[in-house]
Amino acid sequence: DVKVTQSSRYLVKRTGEKVFLECVQDMDHENMFWYRQDPGLGLRLIYFSYDVKMKEKGDIPEGYSVSREKKERFSLILESASTNQTSMYLCASSSRGGLGTQYFGPGTRLLVL
Amino acid sequence: GEDVEQSLFLSVREGDSSVINCTYTDSSSTYLYWYKQEPGAGLQLLTYIFSNMDMKQDQRLTVLLNKKDKHLSLRIADTQTGDSAIYFCASGYSSASKIIFGSGTRLSIRP
């Protein structure tokens, strides 16, 4: 079974803090994605990566950066957390071949005070 | 940009059929997916359909695709309390591409 894990289920941070969210997948997938999920807005793509050290901006990259130094790990960084970044963050991975099915982690619920 | 739309809420009685509808704009979509999100969890792939298919059935689930109208539906027969979740419709056009997700339909079950 594909497993995607995220470093924390819940996080509480203060405005201005630097926040790291980590995602690890164990299926040797080339593609990895970071989304945020907000009520009524569905999933919005923040950043994605097709390979190690490669990254592409998604629909809402402002205020975020990412790092992919190893194939299995994709990190999302909030350089200076703000209250409007309070959200559920979901990581996903997919294989370059096949159906393009994305496999999701359980999510990190981030609260910025 | 490309978009996927679905209604936000659906309430059905236990034992009835649920039908969740979705429309998409990308005519080059190759794959169409339904994902399920249970409370406090990530999304899980429920089923998918290729764009060259009209229908796919998998136990209690039936997916119908009208490619001309870019309309996708998910029917859940004999809806149970365990089907309570948010259902996301999504479209993609190649196996390496981004997937565009709808806003999700929250399905609630009445006794």
Short mmCIF file of C-alpha atoms in Angstrom, two decimals:
data_model
loop_
_atom_site.label_atom_id
_atom_site.label_comp_id
_atom_site.label_asym_id
_atom_site.label_seq_id
_atom_site.Cartn_x
_atom_site.Cartn_y
_atom_site.Cartn_z
CA ASP A 1 0.00 0.00 0.00
CA VAL A 2 1.11 3.52 -0.77
CA LYS A 3 1.84 5.45 2.35
CA VAL A 4 2.12 9.20 2.59
CA THR A 5 2.92 10.55 6.02
CA GLN A 6 2.95 14.09 7.30
CA SER A 7 5.08 15.21 10.20
CA SER A 8 2.28 16.59 12.37
CA ARG A 9 -1.49 16.22 12.57
CA TYR A 10 -1.96 19.48 14.47
CA LEU A 11 0.25 22.55 14.82
CA VAL A 12 -0.21 25.84 16.63
CA LYS A 13 2.16 28.65 15.70
CA ARG A 14 2.41 32.37 16.29
CA THR A 15 2.28 35.08 13.65
CA GLY A 16 5.72 35.67 12.17
CA GLU A 17 7.12 32.25 13.02
CA LYS A 18 8.80 30.13 10.37
CA VAL A 19 6.87 26.89 9.94
CA PHE A 20 8.04 23.63 8.36
CA LEU A 21 5.59 20.97 7.23
CA GLU A 22 7.14 17.73 6.08
CA CYS A 23 5.77 14.99 3.88
CA VAL A 24 7.28 11.58 3.17
CA GLN A 25 6.11 8.95 0.71
CA ASP A 26 7.35 5.38 0.49
CA MET A 27 6.37 4.41 -3.06
CA ASP A 28 9.20 5.98 -5.04
CA HIS A 29 6.78 8.44 -6.65
CA GLU A 30 8.23 11.13 -8.86
CA ASN A 31 5.48 13.71 -8.28
CA MET A 32 4.65 15.37 -5.00
CA PHE A 33 2.11 18.09 -4.22
CA TRP A 34 1.12 20.46 -1.43
CA TYR A 35 -2.48 21.66 -1.15
CA ARG A 36 -4.40 23.68 1.34
CA GLN A 37 -8.02 22.89 2.07
CA ASP A 38 -10.47 25.51 3.27
CA PRO A 39 -14.25 25.13 3.72
CA GLY A 40 -16.14 25.89 0.52
CA LEU A 41 -12.93 26.35 -1.47
CA GLY A 42 -11.93 22.72 -1.89
CA LEU A 43 -8.28 21.93 -2.51
CA ARG A 44 -5.99 24.61 -3.82
CA LEU A 45 -2.56 23.69 -5.12
CA ILE A 46 0.31 25.57 -3.48
CA TYR A 47 3.40 23.95 -5.04
CA PHE A 48 4.31 20.73 -6.75
CA SER A 49 7.45 18.90 -7.74
CA TYR A 50 8.12 16.49 -10.61
CA ASP A 51 11.56 15.46 -9.49
CA VAL A 52 14.23 16.00 -6.90
CA LYS A 53 15.25 19.65 -6.66
CA MET A 54 12.49 20.66 -9.06
CA LYS A 55 9.52 22.75 -8.04
CA GLU A 56 6.65 24.46 -9.78
CA LYS A 57 4.26 27.07 -8.45
CA GLY A 58 0.67 26.06 -8.11
CA ASP A 59 -2.33 28.37 -7.87
CA ILE A 60 -1.55 30.03 -4.53
CA PRO A 61 2.22 30.03 -3.90
CA GLU A 62 2.43 33.43 -2.20
CA GLY A 63 3.80 33.22 1.33
CA TYR A 64 5.06 29.65 0.84
CA SER A 65 8.20 27.94 -0.38
CA VAL A 66 9.12 24.28 -0.81
CA SER A 67 12.14 22.03 -0.74
CA ARG A 68 12.72 18.64 -2.34
CA GLU A 69 16.22 17.43 -1.61
CA LYS A 70 15.30 13.73 -1.65
CA LYS A 71 12.81 11.91 -3.81
CA GLU A 72 10.70 10.70 -0.91
CA ARG A 73 10.48 13.98 0.98
CA PHE A 74 8.72 17.24 0.13
CA SER A 75 8.73 20.09 2.61
CA LEU A 76 6.44 23.11 2.73
CA ILE A 77 7.80 26.23 4.40
CA LEU A 78 5.84 29.19 5.66
CA GLU A 79 8.54 31.86 5.84
CA SER A 80 6.58 34.12 8.20
CA ALA A 81 3.29 32.61 9.26
CA SER A 82 0.20 34.78 9.12
CA THR A 83 -3.32 34.20 10.45
CA ASN A 84 -4.70 33.78 6.93
CA GLN A 85 -2.52 30.70 6.57
CA THR A 86 -4.57 28.90 9.20
CA SER A 87 -5.81 25.92 7.23
CA MET A 88 -5.63 22.19 6.63
CA TYR A 89 -2.53 21.28 4.60
CA LEU A 90 -2.55 18.13 2.52
CA CYS A 91 0.40 16.46 0.87
CA ALA A 92 0.02 14.03 -2.04
CA SER A 93 2.22 11.98 -4.32
CA SER A 94 1.75 10.25 -7.65
CA SER A 95 3.68 8.15 -10.09
CA ARG A 96 4.80 9.56 -13.42
CA GLY A 97 3.19 6.62 -15.20
CA GLY A 98 -0.18 5.02 -14.66
CA LEU A 99 -3.41 6.84 -14.00
CA GLY A 100 -1.97 9.92 -12.33
CA THR A 101 -3.81 8.95 -9.17
CA GLN A 102 -2.70 11.09 -6.26
CA TYR A 103 -2.25 9.47 -2.87
CA PHE A 104 -2.82 11.74 0.09
CA GLY A 105 -1.42 12.04 3.56
CA PRO A 106 -3.73 12.51 6.57
CA GLY A 107 -3.28 16.28 6.60
CA THR A 108 -1.83 18.84 9.03
CA ARG A 109 -4.24 21.24 10.65
CA LEU A 110 -2.32 24.46 11.24
CA LEU A 111 -3.56 27.23 13.49
CA VAL A 112 -1.68 30.54 13.37
CA LEU A 113 -2.41 32.83 16.31
CA GLY B 1 -8.17 28.57 -15.88
CA GLU B 2 -9.66 25.11 -15.80
CA ASP B 3 -12.39 24.51 -13.28
CA VAL B 4 -14.38 21.72 -11.67
CA GLU B 5 -17.70 22.56 -10.02
CA GLN B 6 -19.94 20.61 -7.70
CA SER B 7 -22.63 21.45 -5.19
CA LEU B 8 -21.53 21.81 -1.58
CA PHE B 9 -24.12 19.73 0.24
CA LEU B 10 -26.33 16.69 -0.25
CA SER B 11 -28.59 15.03 2.30
CA VAL B 12 -30.15 11.62 1.68
CA ARG B 13 -32.07 9.08 3.70
CA GLU B 14 -30.30 5.91 4.74
CA GLY B 15 -30.96 3.17 2.20
CA ASP B 16 -31.74 5.58 -0.65
CA SER B 17 -29.40 6.26 -3.57
CA SER B 18 -27.14 9.31 -3.50
CA VAL B 19 -26.23 11.11 -6.71
CA ILE B 20 -23.40 13.62 -6.63
CA ASN B 21 -22.95 15.73 -9.74
CA CYS B 22 -19.94 17.54 -11.13
CA THR B 23 -19.11 19.62 -14.18
CA TYR B 24 -15.64 20.32 -15.54
CA THR B 25 -14.33 22.70 -18.16
CA ASP B 26 -11.17 21.05 -19.49
CA SER B 27 -12.22 19.22 -22.66
CA SER B 28 -8.81 17.57 -22.85
CA SER B 29 -9.33 15.76 -19.53
CA THR B 30 -8.28 12.16 -19.90
CA TYR B 31 -9.00 10.95 -16.40
CA LEU B 32 -11.86 11.82 -14.10
CA TYR B 33 -11.74 10.84 -10.47
CA TRP B 34 -13.89 10.67 -7.40
CA TYR B 35 -12.15 10.99 -4.06
CA LYS B 36 -13.67 10.51 -0.60
CA GLN B 37 -12.58 12.36 2.52
CA GLU B 38 -13.76 11.09 5.86
CA PRO B 39 -13.69 13.41 8.90
CA GLY B 40 -10.17 14.27 10.01
CA ALA B 41 -8.53 12.30 7.21
CA GLY B 42 -6.86 12.87 3.86
CA LEU B 43 -8.46 12.07 0.54
CA GLN B 44 -8.77 8.52 -0.72
CA LEU B 45 -9.38 7.57 -4.32
CA LEU B 46 -12.85 6.06 -4.60
CA THR B 47 -13.05 5.40 -8.31
CA TYR B 48 -12.03 6.85 -11.66
CA ILE B 49 -13.17 6.77 -15.27
CA PHE B 50 -11.33 7.31 -18.52
CA SER B 51 -12.73 10.00 -20.78
CA ASN B 52 -13.47 7.46 -23.52
CA MET B 53 -15.91 5.61 -21.24
CA ASP B 54 -19.56 6.43 -20.55
CA MET B 55 -20.09 4.42 -17.44
CA LYS B 56 -18.22 2.48 -14.82
CA GLN B 57 -19.73 0.33 -12.10
CA ASP B 58 -17.96 -0.89 -9.00
CA GLN B 59 -20.19 -2.61 -6.43
CA ARG B 60 -22.47 0.13 -4.99
CA LEU B 61 -20.80 2.87 -7.03
CA THR B 62 -21.79 3.91 -10.55
CA VAL B 63 -19.97 6.66 -12.41
CA LEU B 64 -21.62 8.25 -15.43
CA LEU B 65 -19.76 10.50 -17.83
CA ASN B 66 -21.34 12.77 -20.41
CA LYS B 67 -18.31 14.03 -22.28
CA LYS B 68 -20.32 16.29 -24.58
CA ASP B 69 -21.73 18.21 -21.61
CA LYS B 70 -18.59 17.71 -19.48
CA HIS B 71 -20.77 16.27 -16.73
CA LEU B 72 -19.75 13.56 -14.31
CA SER B 73 -21.89 11.91 -11.66
CA LEU B 74 -21.34 9.45 -8.85
CA ARG B 75 -24.24 7.30 -7.71
CA ILE B 76 -24.01 5.45 -4.42
CA ALA B 77 -26.67 2.76 -4.10
CA ASP B 78 -28.16 1.84 -0.71
CA THR B 79 -26.45 4.71 1.07
CA GLN B 80 -25.18 3.82 4.55
CA THR B 81 -24.08 5.96 7.49
CA GLY B 82 -20.48 5.03 6.67
CA ASP B 83 -20.86 6.89 3.38
CA SER B 84 -21.01 10.20 5.25
CA ALA B 85 -18.02 12.13 3.93
CA ILE B 86 -16.94 14.85 1.55
CA TYR B 87 -16.74 13.68 -2.06
CA PHE B 88 -14.39 15.43 -4.46
CA CYS B 89 -14.66 15.32 -8.21
CA ALA B 90 -11.36 15.85 -10.05
CA SER B 91 -10.04 15.94 -13.60
CA GLY B 92 -6.60 15.38 -15.12
CA TYR B 93 -5.31 15.11 -18.67
CA SER B 94 -2.16 13.03 -18.40
CA SER B 95 -0.65 10.74 -15.89
CA ALA B 96 1.98 13.28 -14.92
CA SER B 97 -0.22 16.31 -14.74
CA LYS B 98 -1.79 18.25 -11.97
CA ILE B 99 -5.29 17.25 -11.01
CA ILE B 100 -7.97 19.92 -10.71
CA PHE B 101 -10.28 19.30 -7.76
CA GLY B 102 -13.78 20.52 -7.20
CA SER B 103 -14.79 22.13 -3.93
CA GLY B 104 -16.24 18.89 -2.56
CA THR B 105 -19.80 17.78 -1.78
CA ARG B 106 -20.57 17.00 1.83
CA LEU B 107 -22.90 13.99 1.95
CA SER B 108 -24.95 13.60 5.09
CA ILE B 109 -27.22 10.65 5.83
CA ARG B 110 -30.62 10.97 7.54
CA PRO B 111 -31.96 8.02 9.54
#
